[in-house]
Amino acid sequence: DAGVIQSPRHEVTEMGQEVTLRCKPISGHDYLFWYRQTMMRGLELLIYFNNNVPIDDSGMPEDRFSAKMPNASFSTLKIQPSEPRDSAVYFCASSLDRTVAETQYFGPGTRLLVL
Amino acid sequence: AQKITQTQPGMFVQEKEAVTLDCTYDTSDPSYGLFWYKQPSSGEMIFLIYQGSYDQQNATEGRYSLNFQKARKSANLVISASQLGDSAMYFCAMREVTNAGKSTFGDGTTLTVKP
């Protein structure tokens, strides 16, 4: 069974450009999470969805960030316009349900560099 | 207060020896789950082991075991017979029943296995 799939794996862009990160969760998983990892702030939860509906976006840094989940098998995280401080590794994760015992499975991450 | 505390930024261990990575947590929820993830230099987040707050026995998965001391709110990861491939960053995480959509992660411990 395929794990969480993310694309692209690496992205280099210039400040001011729009960046779109993509994620395909594990089939059957009802929860999808977007995280950002930096040296300074560690692993931060940005937003998560349940059955394609955003549940908590309190971690989204600012209005430049938006996330959508149009269907159960696809989600995007968009940054517009991008800034150098957005450089980070962005992870998507999914889990079967919301119980405390349920493991979140992570994708390989997208390494974003904004010049 | 931090919910997950990993006090060891870096640890060294000799190959074939055992090592313990510390994790303490803070919660008032009666039900919660504790997880350990491994992040090698390649960047992916790999789930290692899970311990539930009501589990009577310590979790084990191959060479990984979790030393769960509920009264002390600690969930230390023990890696037996260390291998060079165990060199990585290790994250402790918690999922609480009142906030079960989210996981809270510690800052991580970098483990280096010496030959």
PDB file of N, CA and C in Angstrom, chain B residues 6-105:
ATOM      1  N   GLN B   6      12.092  17.188  25.337  1.00  0.00           N
ATOM      2  CA  GLN B   6      13.209  16.278  25.097  1.00  0.00           C
ATOM      3  C   GLN B   6      14.455  17.057  25.497  1.00  0.00           C
ATOM      4  N   THR B   7      15.065  16.662  26.588  1.00  0.00           N
ATOM      5  CA  THR B   7      16.121  17.461  27.194  1.00  0.00           C
ATOM      6  C   THR B   7      17.499  17.222  26.589  1.00  0.00           C
ATOM      7  N   GLN B   8      17.616  16.207  25.751  1.00  0.00           N
ATOM      8  CA  GLN B   8      18.919  15.857  25.188  1.00  0.00           C
ATOM      9  C   GLN B   8      18.975  16.302  23.725  1.00  0.00           C
ATOM     10  N   PRO B   9      19.618  17.416  23.441  1.00  0.00           N
ATOM     11  CA  PRO B   9      19.713  17.823  22.032  1.00  0.00           C
ATOM     12  C   PRO B   9      20.500  16.811  21.206  1.00  0.00           C
ATOM     13  N   GLY B  10      21.547  16.238  21.825  1.00  0.00           N
ATOM     14  CA  GLY B  10      22.368  15.270  21.113  1.00  0.00           C
ATOM     15  C   GLY B  10      22.827  14.168  22.037  1.00  0.00           C
ATOM     16  N   MET B  11      22.935  12.973  21.460  1.00  0.00           N
ATOM     17  CA  MET B  11      23.403  11.813  22.226  1.00  0.00           C
ATOM     18  C   MET B  11      24.363  11.011  21.358  1.00  0.00           C
ATOM     19  N   PHE B  12      25.338  10.396  22.029  1.00  0.00           N
ATOM     20  CA  PHE B  12      26.253   9.507  21.338  1.00  0.00           C
ATOM     21  C   PHE B  12      26.142   8.117  21.978  1.00  0.00           C
ATOM     22  N   VAL B  13      26.287   7.098  21.145  1.00  0.00           N
ATOM     23  CA  VAL B  13      26.283   5.736  21.668  1.00  0.00           C
ATOM     24  C   VAL B  13      27.231   4.891  20.816  1.00  0.00           C
ATOM     25  N   GLN B  14      27.850   3.961  21.458  1.00  0.00           N
ATOM     26  CA  GLN B  14      28.731   3.046  20.738  1.00  0.00           C
ATOM     27  C   GLN B  14      27.876   1.981  20.058  1.00  0.00           C
ATOM     28  N   GLU B  15      28.283   1.623  18.868  1.00  0.00           N
ATOM     29  CA  GLU B  15      27.580   0.558  18.143  1.00  0.00           C
ATOM     30  C   GLU B  15      27.446  -0.673  19.038  1.00  0.00           C
ATOM     31  N   LYS B  16      26.265  -1.295  18.961  1.00  0.00           N
ATOM     32  CA  LYS B  16      25.900  -2.511  19.679  1.00  0.00           C
ATOM     33  C   LYS B  16      25.506  -2.267  21.139  1.00  0.00           C
ATOM     34  N   GLU B  17      25.652  -1.040  21.599  1.00  0.00           N
ATOM     35  CA  GLU B  17      25.208  -0.746  22.958  1.00  0.00           C
ATOM     36  C   GLU B  17      23.767  -0.227  22.933  1.00  0.00           C
ATOM     37  N   ALA B  18      23.160  -0.210  24.113  1.00  0.00           N
ATOM     38  CA  ALA B  18      21.802   0.324  24.240  1.00  0.00           C
ATOM     39  C   ALA B  18      21.862   1.810  24.585  1.00  0.00           C
ATOM     40  N   VAL B  19      20.809   2.516  24.206  1.00  0.00           N
ATOM     41  CA  VAL B  19      20.746   3.954  24.484  1.00  0.00           C
ATOM     42  C   VAL B  19      19.310   4.314  24.844  1.00  0.00           C
ATOM     43  N   THR B  20      19.178   5.274  25.743  1.00  0.00           N
ATOM     44  CA  THR B  20      17.852   5.756  26.152  1.00  0.00           C
ATOM     45  C   THR B  20      17.707   7.224  25.790  1.00  0.00           C
ATOM     46  N   LEU B  21      16.648   7.522  25.082  1.00  0.00           N
ATOM     47  CA  LEU B  21      16.327   8.910  24.722  1.00  0.00           C
ATOM     48  C   LEU B  21      15.156   9.362  25.584  1.00  0.00           C
ATOM     49  N   ASP B  22      15.335  10.498  26.237  1.00  0.00           N
ATOM     50  CA  ASP B  22      14.359  10.936  27.223  1.00  0.00           C
ATOM     51  C   ASP B  22      13.215  11.738  26.610  1.00  0.00           C
ATOM     52  N   CYS B  23      12.048  11.576  27.200  1.00  0.00           N
ATOM     53  CA  CYS B  23      10.887  12.354  26.811  1.00  0.00           C
ATOM     54  C   CYS B  23       9.977  12.512  28.023  1.00  0.00           C
ATOM     55  N   THR B  24       9.669  13.732  28.379  1.00  0.00           N
ATOM     56  CA  THR B  24       8.653  13.970  29.394  1.00  0.00           C
ATOM     57  C   THR B  24       7.528  14.768  28.767  1.00  0.00           C
ATOM     58  N   TYR B  25       6.350  14.602  29.326  1.00  0.00           N
ATOM     59  CA  TYR B  25       5.181  15.237  28.729  1.00  0.00           C
ATOM     60  C   TYR B  25       4.318  15.871  29.804  1.00  0.00           C
ATOM     61  N   ASP B  26       3.429  16.720  29.362  1.00  0.00           N
ATOM     62  CA  ASP B  26       2.565  17.428  30.289  1.00  0.00           C
ATOM     63  C   ASP B  26       1.144  17.395  29.739  1.00  0.00           C
ATOM     64  N   THR B  27       0.257  16.785  30.468  1.00  0.00           N
ATOM     65  CA  THR B  27      -1.143  16.744  30.071  1.00  0.00           C
ATOM     66  C   THR B  27      -2.010  16.499  31.288  1.00  0.00           C
ATOM     67  N   SER B  28      -3.236  16.980  31.213  1.00  0.00           N
ATOM     68  CA  SER B  28      -4.208  16.675  32.259  1.00  0.00           C
ATOM     69  C   SER B  28      -5.293  15.742  31.722  1.00  0.00           C
ATOM     70  N   ASP B  29      -5.145  15.338  30.462  1.00  0.00           N
ATOM     71  CA  ASP B  29      -6.112  14.421  29.883  1.00  0.00           C
ATOM     72  C   ASP B  29      -5.938  13.029  30.473  1.00  0.00           C
ATOM     73  N   PRO B  30      -7.019  12.323  30.725  1.00  0.00           N
ATOM     74  CA  PRO B  30      -6.891  10.956  31.224  1.00  0.00           C
ATOM     75  C   PRO B  30      -6.455   9.980  30.131  1.00  0.00           C
ATOM     76  N   SER B  31      -6.736  10.340  28.897  1.00  0.00           N
ATOM     77  CA  SER B  31      -6.425   9.440  27.798  1.00  0.00           C
ATOM     78  C   SER B  31      -5.544  10.160  26.783  1.00  0.00           C
ATOM     79  N   TYR B  32      -4.435   9.539  26.471  1.00  0.00           N
ATOM     80  CA  TYR B  32      -3.513  10.143  25.500  1.00  0.00           C
ATOM     81  C   TYR B  32      -2.636   9.049  24.911  1.00  0.00           C
ATOM     82  N   GLY B  33      -2.018   9.372  23.812  1.00  0.00           N
ATOM     83  CA  GLY B  33      -1.109   8.445  23.160  1.00  0.00           C
ATOM     84  C   GLY B  33       0.254   9.086  23.004  1.00  0.00           C
ATOM     85  N   LEU B  34       1.279   8.288  23.122  1.00  0.00           N
ATOM     86  CA  LEU B  34       2.643   8.773  22.993  1.00  0.00           C
ATOM     87  C   LEU B  34       3.326   8.032  21.852  1.00  0.00           C
ATOM     88  N   PHE B  35       4.036   8.755  21.022  1.00  0.00           N
ATOM     89  CA  PHE B  35       4.635   8.211  19.816  1.00  0.00           C
ATOM     90  C   PHE B  35       6.107   8.618  19.745  1.00  0.00           C
ATOM     91  N   TRP B  36       6.883   7.777  19.104  1.00  0.00           N
ATOM     92  CA  TRP B  36       8.246   8.137  18.747  1.00  0.00           C
ATOM     93  C   TRP B  36       8.408   7.995  17.239  1.00  0.00           C
ATOM     94  N   TYR B  37       9.086   8.996  16.667  1.00  0.00           N
ATOM     95  CA  TYR B  37       9.394   8.995  15.249  1.00  0.00           C
ATOM     96  C   TYR B  37      10.897   9.146  15.072  1.00  0.00           C
ATOM     97  N   LYS B  38      11.370   8.592  13.971  1.00  0.00           N
ATOM     98  CA  LYS B  38      12.788   8.709  13.605  1.00  0.00           C
ATOM     99  C   LYS B  38      12.881   9.529  12.327  1.00  0.00           C
ATOM    100  N   GLN B  39      13.808  10.471  12.303  1.00  0.00           N
ATOM    101  CA  GLN B  39      14.033  11.256  11.091  1.00  0.00           C
ATOM    102  C   GLN B  39      15.499  11.154  10.699  1.00  0.00           C
ATOM    103  N   PRO B  40      15.810  10.283   9.745  1.00  0.00           N
ATOM    104  CA  PRO B  40      17.197  10.183   9.282  1.00  0.00           C
ATOM    105  C   PRO B  40      17.579  11.403   8.469  1.00  0.00           C
ATOM    106  N   SER B  41      18.822  11.446   8.053  1.00  0.00           N
ATOM    107  CA  SER B  41      19.321  12.620   7.325  1.00  0.00           C
ATOM    108  C   SER B  41      18.585  12.817   5.997  1.00  0.00           C
ATOM    109  N   SER B  42      17.989  11.773   5.482  1.00  0.00           N
ATOM    110  CA  SER B  42      17.229  11.890   4.240  1.00  0.00           C
ATOM    111  C   SER B  42      15.930  12.675   4.429  1.00  0.00           C
ATOM    112  N   GLY B  43      15.499  12.850   5.671  1.00  0.00           N
ATOM    113  CA  GLY B  43      14.411  13.778   5.953  1.00  0.00           C
ATOM    114  C   GLY B  43      13.052  13.204   6.255  1.00  0.00           C
ATOM    115  N   GLU B  44      12.792  11.974   5.886  1.00  0.00           N
ATOM    116  CA  GLU B  44      11.441  11.456   6.121  1.00  0.00           C
ATOM    117  C   GLU B  44      11.207  11.190   7.600  1.00  0.00           C
ATOM    118  N   MET B  45       9.966  11.207   8.014  1.00  0.00           N
ATOM    119  CA  MET B  45       9.566  10.937   9.394  1.00  0.00           C
ATOM    120  C   MET B  45       9.019   9.518   9.447  1.00  0.00           C
ATOM    121  N   ILE B  46       9.659   8.686  10.233  1.00  0.00           N
ATOM    122  CA  ILE B  46       9.314   7.270  10.284  1.00  0.00           C
ATOM    123  C   ILE B  46       8.743   6.943  11.654  1.00  0.00           C
ATOM    124  N   PHE B  47       7.544   6.413  11.690  1.00  0.00           N
ATOM    125  CA  PHE B  47       6.922   6.013  12.949  1.00  0.00           C
ATOM    126  C   PHE B  47       7.649   4.794  13.512  1.00  0.00           C
ATOM    127  N   LEU B  48       7.951   4.851  14.810  1.00  0.00           N
ATOM    128  CA  LEU B  48       8.666   3.752  15.451  1.00  0.00           C
ATOM    129  C   LEU B  48       7.793   2.956  16.416  1.00  0.00           C
ATOM    130  N   ILE B  49       7.128   3.656  17.342  1.00  0.00           N
ATOM    131  CA  ILE B  49       6.495   2.948  18.437  1.00  0.00           C
ATOM    132  C   ILE B  49       5.432   3.824  19.083  1.00  0.00           C
ATOM    133  N   TYR B  50       4.411   3.156  19.630  1.00  0.00           N
ATOM    134  CA  TYR B  50       3.284   3.848  20.262  1.00  0.00           C
ATOM    135  C   TYR B  50       3.031   3.276  21.654  1.00  0.00           C
ATOM    136  N   GLN B  51       2.653   4.169  22.573  1.00  0.00           N
ATOM    137  CA  GLN B  51       2.262   3.759  23.925  1.00  0.00           C
ATOM    138  C   GLN B  51       0.984   4.504  24.299  1.00  0.00           C
ATOM    139  N   GLY B  52      -0.021   3.769  24.709  1.00  0.00           N
ATOM    140  CA  GLY B  52      -1.261   4.388  25.163  1.00  0.00           C
ATOM    141  C   GLY B  52      -1.222   4.623  26.662  1.00  0.00           C
ATOM    142  N   SER B  53      -1.920   5.649  27.104  1.00  0.00           N
ATOM    143  CA  SER B  53      -1.874   6.014  28.520  1.00  0.00           C
ATOM    144  C   SER B  53      -2.474   4.942  29.418  1.00  0.00           C
ATOM    145  N   TYR B  54      -3.352   4.114  28.856  1.00  0.00           N
ATOM    146  CA  TYR B  54      -3.965   3.061  29.661  1.00  0.00           C
ATOM    147  C   TYR B  54      -3.279   1.712  29.502  1.00  0.00           C
ATOM    148  N   ASP B  55      -2.263   1.677  28.675  1.00  0.00           N
ATOM    149  CA  ASP B  55      -1.568   0.407  28.475  1.00  0.00           C
ATOM    150  C   ASP B  55      -0.814   0.035  29.745  1.00  0.00           C
ATOM    151  N   GLN B  56      -0.991  -1.205  30.145  1.00  0.00           N
ATOM    152  CA  GLN B  56      -0.356  -1.660  31.374  1.00  0.00           C
ATOM    153  C   GLN B  56       1.104  -2.044  31.160  1.00  0.00           C
ATOM    154  N   GLN B  57       1.387  -2.476  29.952  1.00  0.00           N
ATOM    155  CA  GLN B  57       2.749  -2.914  29.675  1.00  0.00           C
ATOM    156  C   GLN B  57       3.454  -1.910  28.768  1.00  0.00           C
ATOM    157  N   ASN B  58       4.764  -1.870  28.902  1.00  0.00           N
ATOM    158  CA  ASN B  58       5.562  -1.022  28.025  1.00  0.00           C
ATOM    159  C   ASN B  58       5.532  -1.577  26.607  1.00  0.00           C
ATOM    160  N   ALA B  59       5.436  -0.660  25.648  1.00  0.00           N
ATOM    161  CA  ALA B  59       5.403  -1.076  24.253  1.00  0.00           C
ATOM    162  C   ALA B  59       6.790  -1.515  23.793  1.00  0.00           C
ATOM    163  N   THR B  60       6.795  -2.497  22.913  1.00  0.00           N
ATOM    164  CA  THR B  60       8.052  -2.937  22.302  1.00  0.00           C
ATOM    165  C   THR B  60       7.810  -3.171  20.815  1.00  0.00           C
ATOM    166  N   GLU B  61       8.833  -2.842  20.008  1.00  0.00           N
ATOM    167  CA  GLU B  61       8.808  -3.092  18.572  1.00  0.00           C
ATOM    168  C   GLU B  61      10.223  -3.414  18.153  1.00  0.00           C
ATOM    169  N   GLY B  62      10.515  -4.683  18.077  1.00  0.00           N
ATOM    170  CA  GLY B  62      11.853  -5.077  17.691  1.00  0.00           C
ATOM    171  C   GLY B  62      12.888  -4.574  18.680  1.00  0.00           C
ATOM    172  N   ARG B  63      13.837  -3.789  18.193  1.00  0.00           N
ATOM    173  CA  ARG B  63      14.888  -3.263  19.068  1.00  0.00           C
ATOM    174  C   ARG B  63      14.455  -2.014  19.837  1.00  0.00           C
ATOM    175  N   TYR B  64      13.242  -1.558  19.563  1.00  0.00           N
ATOM    176  CA  TYR B  64      12.741  -0.359  20.239  1.00  0.00           C
ATOM    177  C   TYR B  64      11.801  -0.756  21.368  1.00  0.00           C
ATOM    178  N   SER B  65      11.965  -0.119  22.498  1.00  0.00           N
ATOM    179  CA  SER B  65      11.010  -0.278  23.588  1.00  0.00           C
ATOM    180  C   SER B  65      10.775   1.087  24.219  1.00  0.00           C
ATOM    181  N   LEU B  66       9.635   1.199  24.854  1.00  0.00           N
ATOM    182  CA  LEU B  66       9.270   2.464  25.456  1.00  0.00           C
ATOM    183  C   LEU B  66       9.189   2.249  26.960  1.00  0.00           C
ATOM    184  N   ASN B  67       9.965   2.993  27.691  1.00  0.00           N
ATOM    185  CA  ASN B  67       9.949   2.936  29.147  1.00  0.00           C
ATOM    186  C   ASN B  67       8.947   3.973  29.633  1.00  0.00           C
ATOM    187  N   PHE B  68       7.734   3.505  29.882  1.00  0.00           N
ATOM    188  CA  PHE B  68       6.616   4.386  30.220  1.00  0.00           C
ATOM    189  C   PHE B  68       6.452   4.444  31.724  1.00  0.00           C
ATOM    190  N   GLN B  69       6.615   5.646  32.280  1.00  0.00           N
ATOM    191  CA  GLN B  69       6.404   5.847  33.706  1.00  0.00           C
ATOM    192  C   GLN B  69       5.351   6.936  33.859  1.00  0.00           C
ATOM    193  N   LYS B  70       4.125   6.485  34.021  1.00  0.00           N
ATOM    194  CA  LYS B  70       2.982   7.386  33.956  1.00  0.00           C
ATOM    195  C   LYS B  70       3.015   8.428  35.073  1.00  0.00           C
ATOM    196  N   ALA B  71       3.332   8.000  36.269  1.00  0.00           N
ATOM    197  CA  ALA B  71       3.329   8.924  37.403  1.00  0.00           C
ATOM    198  C   ALA B  71       4.373  10.028  37.222  1.00  0.00           C
ATOM    199  N   ARG B  72       5.439   9.706  36.573  1.00  0.00           N
ATOM    200  CA  ARG B  72       6.498  10.691  36.326  1.00  0.00           C
ATOM    201  C   ARG B  72       6.297  11.403  35.003  1.00  0.00           C
ATOM    202  N   LYS B  73       5.293  10.992  34.247  1.00  0.00           N
ATOM    203  CA  LYS B  73       5.002  11.557  32.926  1.00  0.00           C
ATOM    204  C   LYS B  73       6.241  11.507  32.038  1.00  0.00           C
ATOM    205  N   SER B  74       6.783  10.322  31.973  1.00  0.00           N
ATOM    206  CA  SER B  74       7.915  10.151  31.074  1.00  0.00           C
ATOM    207  C   SER B  74       7.681   8.959  30.154  1.00  0.00           C
ATOM    208  N   ALA B  75       8.229   9.039  28.968  1.00  0.00           N
ATOM    209  CA  ALA B  75       8.056   8.006  27.939  1.00  0.00           C
ATOM    210  C   ALA B  75       9.358   7.899  27.169  1.00  0.00           C
ATOM    211  N   ASN B  76      10.325   7.318  27.786  1.00  0.00           N
ATOM    212  CA  ASN B  76      11.654   7.261  27.194  1.00  0.00           C
ATOM    213  C   ASN B  76      11.766   6.131  26.183  1.00  0.00           C
ATOM    214  N   LEU B  77      12.457   6.406  25.107  1.00  0.00           N
ATOM    215  CA  LEU B  77      12.692   5.404  24.065  1.00  0.00           C
ATOM    216  C   LEU B  77      14.021   4.707  24.339  1.00  0.00           C
ATOM    217  N   VAL B  78      13.977   3.400  24.334  1.00  0.00           N
ATOM    218  CA  VAL B  78      15.185   2.607  24.514  1.00  0.00           C
ATOM    219  C   VAL B  78      15.477   1.881  23.210  1.00  0.00           C
ATOM    220  N   ILE B  79      16.668   2.070  22.700  1.00  0.00           N
ATOM    221  CA  ILE B  79      17.104   1.367  21.502  1.00  0.00           C
ATOM    222  C   ILE B  79      18.188   0.384  21.946  1.00  0.00           C
ATOM    223  N   SER B  80      17.937  -0.880  21.723  1.00  0.00           N
ATOM    224  CA  SER B  80      18.927  -1.882  22.117  1.00  0.00           C
ATOM    225  C   SER B  80      19.821  -2.209  20.927  1.00  0.00           C
ATOM    226  N   ALA B  81      21.023  -2.667  21.223  1.00  0.00           N
ATOM    227  CA  ALA B  81      21.961  -3.115  20.186  1.00  0.00           C
ATOM    228  C   ALA B  81      22.036  -2.111  19.047  1.00  0.00           C
ATOM    229  N   SER B  82      22.463  -0.892  19.354  1.00  0.00           N
ATOM    230  CA  SER B  82      22.485   0.198  18.373  1.00  0.00           C
ATOM    231  C   SER B  82      23.249  -0.179  17.112  1.00  0.00           C
ATOM    232  N   GLN B  83      22.728   0.325  16.004  1.00  0.00           N
ATOM    233  CA  GLN B  83      23.360   0.109  14.709  1.00  0.00           C
ATOM    234  C   GLN B  83      23.688   1.464  14.094  1.00  0.00           C
ATOM    235  N   LEU B  84      24.625   1.462  13.167  1.00  0.00           N
ATOM    236  CA  LEU B  84      25.017   2.722  12.532  1.00  0.00           C
ATOM    237  C   LEU B  84      23.818   3.402  11.881  1.00  0.00           C
ATOM    238  N   GLY B  85      22.917   2.602  11.380  1.00  0.00           N
ATOM    239  CA  GLY B  85      21.724   3.147  10.730  1.00  0.00           C
ATOM    240  C   GLY B  85      20.743   3.792  11.693  1.00  0.00           C
ATOM    241  N   ASP B  86      20.979   3.662  12.968  1.00  0.00           N
ATOM    242  CA  ASP B  86      20.116   4.313  13.954  1.00  0.00           C
ATOM    243  C   ASP B  86      20.464   5.794  14.111  1.00  0.00           C
ATOM    244  N   SER B  87      21.570   6.217  13.555  1.00  0.00           N
ATOM    245  CA  SER B  87      21.948   7.635  13.628  1.00  0.00           C
ATOM    246  C   SER B  87      20.883   8.466  12.932  1.00  0.00           C
ATOM    247  N   ALA B  88      20.253   9.336  13.677  1.00  0.00           N
ATOM    248  CA  ALA B  88      19.119  10.116  13.160  1.00  0.00           C
ATOM    249  C   ALA B  88      18.644  11.066  14.245  1.00  0.00           C
ATOM    250  N   MET B  89      17.639  11.856  13.881  1.00  0.00           N
ATOM    251  CA  MET B  89      16.924  12.682  14.860  1.00  0.00           C
ATOM    252  C   MET B  89      15.713  11.870  15.312  1.00  0.00           C
ATOM    253  N   TYR B  90      15.414  11.939  16.602  1.00  0.00           N
ATOM    254  CA  TYR B  90      14.279  11.199  17.151  1.00  0.00           C
ATOM    255  C   TYR B  90      13.327  12.178  17.826  1.00  0.00           C
ATOM    256  N   PHE B  91      12.051  12.046  17.485  1.00  0.00           N
ATOM    257  CA  PHE B  91      11.030  12.936  18.019  1.00  0.00           C
ATOM    258  C   PHE B  91      10.038  12.148  18.854  1.00  0.00           C
ATOM    259  N   CYS B  92       9.707  12.727  19.994  1.00  0.00           N
ATOM    260  CA  CYS B  92       8.634  12.224  20.836  1.00  0.00           C
ATOM    261  C   CYS B  92       7.396  13.074  20.548  1.00  0.00           C
ATOM    262  N   ALA B  93       6.228  12.450  20.518  1.00  0.00           N
ATOM    263  CA  ALA B  93       5.001  13.188  20.222  1.00  0.00           C
ATOM    264  C   ALA B  93       3.862  12.659  21.075  1.00  0.00           C
ATOM    265  N   MET B  94       2.870  13.498  21.271  1.00  0.00           N
ATOM    266  CA  MET B  94       1.711  13.122  22.090  1.00  0.00           C
ATOM    267  C   MET B  94       0.422  13.532  21.388  1.00  0.00           C
ATOM    268  N   ARG B  95      -0.566  12.685  21.561  1.00  0.00           N
ATOM    269  CA  ARG B  95      -1.905  12.988  21.061  1.00  0.00           C
ATOM    270  C   ARG B  95      -2.851  12.859  22.245  1.00  0.00           C
ATOM    271  N   GLU B  96      -3.624  13.923  22.527  1.00  0.00           N
ATOM    272  CA  GLU B  96      -4.511  13.949  23.683  1.00  0.00           C
ATOM    273  C   GLU B  96      -5.958  13.799  23.256  1.00  0.00           C
ATOM    274  N   VAL B  97      -6.770  13.198  24.117  1.00  0.00           N
ATOM    275  CA  VAL B  97      -8.153  12.931  23.741  1.00  0.00           C
ATOM    276  C   VAL B  97      -8.939  14.220  23.530  1.00  0.00           C
ATOM    277  N   THR B  98      -8.633  15.269  24.289  1.00  0.00           N
ATOM    278  CA  THR B  98      -9.371  16.512  24.118  1.00  0.00           C
ATOM    279  C   THR B  98      -8.910  17.293  22.900  1.00  0.00           C
ATOM    280  N   ASN B  99      -7.810  16.875  22.329  1.00  0.00           N
ATOM    281  CA  ASN B  99      -7.251  17.590  21.198  1.00  0.00           C
ATOM    282  C   ASN B  99      -6.817  16.576  20.148  1.00  0.00           C
ATOM    283  N   ALA B 100      -7.626  15.547  19.995  1.00  0.00           N
ATOM    284  CA  ALA B 100      -7.144  14.329  19.342  1.00  0.00           C
ATOM    285  C   ALA B 100      -6.876  14.498  17.864  1.00  0.00           C
ATOM    286  N   GLY B 101      -7.262  15.615  17.302  1.00  0.00           N
ATOM    287  CA  GLY B 101      -6.886  15.800  15.915  1.00  0.00           C
ATOM    288  C   GLY B 101      -5.420  16.094  15.754  1.00  0.00           C
ATOM    289  N   LYS B 102      -4.805  16.626  16.811  1.00  0.00           N
ATOM    290  CA  LYS B 102      -3.450  17.130  16.683  1.00  0.00           C
ATOM    291  C   LYS B 102      -2.455  16.250  17.411  1.00  0.00           C
ATOM    292  N   SER B 103      -1.220  16.306  16.966  1.00  0.00           N
ATOM    293  CA  SER B 103      -0.104  15.753  17.723  1.00  0.00           C
ATOM    294  C   SER B 103       0.837  16.897  18.083  1.00  0.00           C
ATOM    295  N   THR B 104       1.380  16.821  19.281  1.00  0.00           N
ATOM    296  CA  THR B 104       2.384  17.796  19.713  1.00  0.00           C
ATOM    297  C   THR B 104       3.729  17.108  19.715  1.00  0.00           C
ATOM    298  N   PHE B 105       4.721  17.748  19.111  1.00  0.00           N
ATOM    299  CA  PHE B 105       6.039  17.144  18.979  1.00  0.00           C
ATOM    300  C   PHE B 105       7.057  17.859  19.868  1.00  0.00           C
TER     301      PHE B 105
END
